[in-house]
Coordinates of C-alpha atoms in Angstrom, one line a residue:
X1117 CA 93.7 189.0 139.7
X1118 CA 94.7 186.5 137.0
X1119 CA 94.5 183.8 139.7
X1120 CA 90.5 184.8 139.8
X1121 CA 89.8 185.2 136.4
X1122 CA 91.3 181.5 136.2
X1123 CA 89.1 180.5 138.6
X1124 CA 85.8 182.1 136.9
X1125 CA 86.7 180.3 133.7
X1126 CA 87.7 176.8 135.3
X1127 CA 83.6 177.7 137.1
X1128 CA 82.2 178.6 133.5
X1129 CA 83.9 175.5 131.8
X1130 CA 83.1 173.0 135.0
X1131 CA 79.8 174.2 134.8
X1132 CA 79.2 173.2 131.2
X1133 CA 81.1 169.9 131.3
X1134 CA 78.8 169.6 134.7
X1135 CA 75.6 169.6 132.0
X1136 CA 77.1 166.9 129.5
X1137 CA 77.3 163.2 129.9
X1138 CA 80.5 161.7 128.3
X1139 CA 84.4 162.0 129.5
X1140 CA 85.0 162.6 125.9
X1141 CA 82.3 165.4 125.6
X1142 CA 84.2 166.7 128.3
X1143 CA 87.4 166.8 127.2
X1144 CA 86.2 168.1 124.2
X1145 CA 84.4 171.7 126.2
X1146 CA 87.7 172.1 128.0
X1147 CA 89.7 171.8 124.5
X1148 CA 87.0 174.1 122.7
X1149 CA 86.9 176.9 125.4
X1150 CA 90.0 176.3 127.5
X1151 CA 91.7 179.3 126.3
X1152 CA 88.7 182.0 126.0
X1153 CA 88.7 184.4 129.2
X1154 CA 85.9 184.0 131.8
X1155 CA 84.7 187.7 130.6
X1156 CA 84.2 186.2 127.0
X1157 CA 82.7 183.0 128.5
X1158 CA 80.3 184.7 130.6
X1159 CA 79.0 187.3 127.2
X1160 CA 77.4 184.5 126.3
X1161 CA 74.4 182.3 127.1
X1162 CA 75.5 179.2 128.3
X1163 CA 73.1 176.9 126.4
X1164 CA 74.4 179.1 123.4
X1165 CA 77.7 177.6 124.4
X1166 CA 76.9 174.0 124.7
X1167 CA 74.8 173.8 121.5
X1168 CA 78.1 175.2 120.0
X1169 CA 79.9 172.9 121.2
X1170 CA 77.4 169.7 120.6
X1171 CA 77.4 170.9 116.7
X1172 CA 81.0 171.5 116.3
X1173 CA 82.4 168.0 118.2
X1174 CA 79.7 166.4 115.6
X1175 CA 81.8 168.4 113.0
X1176 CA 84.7 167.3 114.8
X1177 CA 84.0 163.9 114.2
X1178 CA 86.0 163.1 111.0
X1179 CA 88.3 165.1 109.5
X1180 CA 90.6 164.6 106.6
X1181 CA 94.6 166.5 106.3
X1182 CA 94.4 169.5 103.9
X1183 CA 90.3 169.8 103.5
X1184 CA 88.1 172.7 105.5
X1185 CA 84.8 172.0 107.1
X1186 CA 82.4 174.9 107.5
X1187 CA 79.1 174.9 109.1
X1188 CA 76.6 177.5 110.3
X1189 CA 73.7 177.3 112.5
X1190 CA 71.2 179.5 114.8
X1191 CA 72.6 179.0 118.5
X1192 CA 68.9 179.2 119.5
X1193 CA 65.9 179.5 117.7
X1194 CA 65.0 182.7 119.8
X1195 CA 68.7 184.2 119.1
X1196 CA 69.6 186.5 116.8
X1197 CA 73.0 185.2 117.1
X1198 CA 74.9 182.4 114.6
X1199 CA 77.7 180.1 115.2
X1200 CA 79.8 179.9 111.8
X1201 CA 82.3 177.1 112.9
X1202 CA 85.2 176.2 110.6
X1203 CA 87.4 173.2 111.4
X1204 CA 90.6 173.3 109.1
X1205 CA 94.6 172.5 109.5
X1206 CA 96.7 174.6 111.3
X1207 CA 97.7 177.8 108.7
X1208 CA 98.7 181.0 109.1
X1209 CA 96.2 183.9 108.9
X1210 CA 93.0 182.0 108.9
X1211 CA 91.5 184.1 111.5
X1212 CA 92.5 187.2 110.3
X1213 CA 90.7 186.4 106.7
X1214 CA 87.5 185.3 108.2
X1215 CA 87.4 188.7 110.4
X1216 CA 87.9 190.7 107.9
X1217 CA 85.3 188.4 105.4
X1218 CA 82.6 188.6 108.1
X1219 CA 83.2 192.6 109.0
X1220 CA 83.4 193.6 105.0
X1221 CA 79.7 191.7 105.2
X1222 CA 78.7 193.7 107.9
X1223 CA 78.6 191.0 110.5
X1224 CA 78.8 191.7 114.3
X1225 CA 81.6 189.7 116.1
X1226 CA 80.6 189.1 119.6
X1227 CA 82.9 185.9 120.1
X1228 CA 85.9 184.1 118.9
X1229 CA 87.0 180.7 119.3
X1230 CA 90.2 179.7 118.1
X1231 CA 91.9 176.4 120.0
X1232 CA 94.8 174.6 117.9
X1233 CA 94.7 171.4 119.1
X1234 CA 97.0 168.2 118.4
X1235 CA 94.5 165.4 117.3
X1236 CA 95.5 162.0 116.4
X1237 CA 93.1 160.4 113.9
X1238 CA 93.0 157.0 112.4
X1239 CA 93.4 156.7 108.7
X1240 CA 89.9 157.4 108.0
X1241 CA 90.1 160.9 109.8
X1242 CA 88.0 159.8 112.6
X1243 CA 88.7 161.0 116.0
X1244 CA 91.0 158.6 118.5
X1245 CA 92.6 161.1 121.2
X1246 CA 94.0 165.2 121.7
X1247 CA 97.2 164.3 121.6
X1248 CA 100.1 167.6 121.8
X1249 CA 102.4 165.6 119.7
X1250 CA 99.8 164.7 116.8
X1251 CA 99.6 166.9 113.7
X1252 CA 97.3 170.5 114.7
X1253 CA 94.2 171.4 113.6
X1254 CA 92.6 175.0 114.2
X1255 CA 89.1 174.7 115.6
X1256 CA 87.1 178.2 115.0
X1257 CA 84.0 179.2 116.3
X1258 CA 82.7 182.8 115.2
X1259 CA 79.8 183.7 117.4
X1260 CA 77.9 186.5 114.6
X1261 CA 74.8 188.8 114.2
X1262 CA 73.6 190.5 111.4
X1263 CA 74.6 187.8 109.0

């Protein structure tokens, strides 16, 4: 059973990286959702999922030690839902505050996103490689309605 669900995931995630262009855009899909099930994959619209993705590897991009990026956009203009992304270092609790922010605004959770991934950057915080050794940064995507 765990052997399938595997294999609907490694589908979901081929499929997207199937619709973008660059190895890097790629790699940066099978970072992002590598380690959400293939039942949260498949909750939501796929186009939902790559225009999350394009928006958060553009927030991605650059990223300084100790600051917090935060961004929120529509994940279609015909959706109700929202993508609040937050790109921070690695700490303790992170998700855990931002749950409980978004429910004590009476948000609707219907997806989180939550890789830590080892990133080297060059000394102007810009992107070079995942690396497992480099310093981790939490990637956070909080898929929302009624915001």
């Amino acid at each position: 059973m765990i052997e399938q669900a595997n294999s609907s995931q490694a589908k979901i995630i081929n499929n997207l990286c199937a619709r973008v262009k660059s190895k890097q855009e790629k790699d940066f899909i099978r970072n992002l959702y590598g380690e959400v099930t293939a039942d949260d994959l498949s909750s939501v619209n796929h186009s939902h999922l790559l225009n999350a993705a394009a928006s958060m590897m553009k927030t991605f991009a650059n990223h300084t030690p100790k600051s917090c990026k935060v961004n929120i956009f529509r994940a279609s203009e015909e959706s109700e839902v929202a993508v609040l992304e937050v790109l921070t270092d690695d700490v303790p609790f992170i998700i855990d505050s931002i749950s409980n922010e978004l429910k004590s605004q009476s948000c609707d959770i219907h997806l989180i996103v939550h890789p830590t991934i080892g990133v080297e950057r060059d000394k102007k915080g810009n992107f070079v490689k995942f690396d497992q050794k480099a310093p981790k940064e939490s990637i956070i995507q909080y898929h929302v309605s009624n915001w």
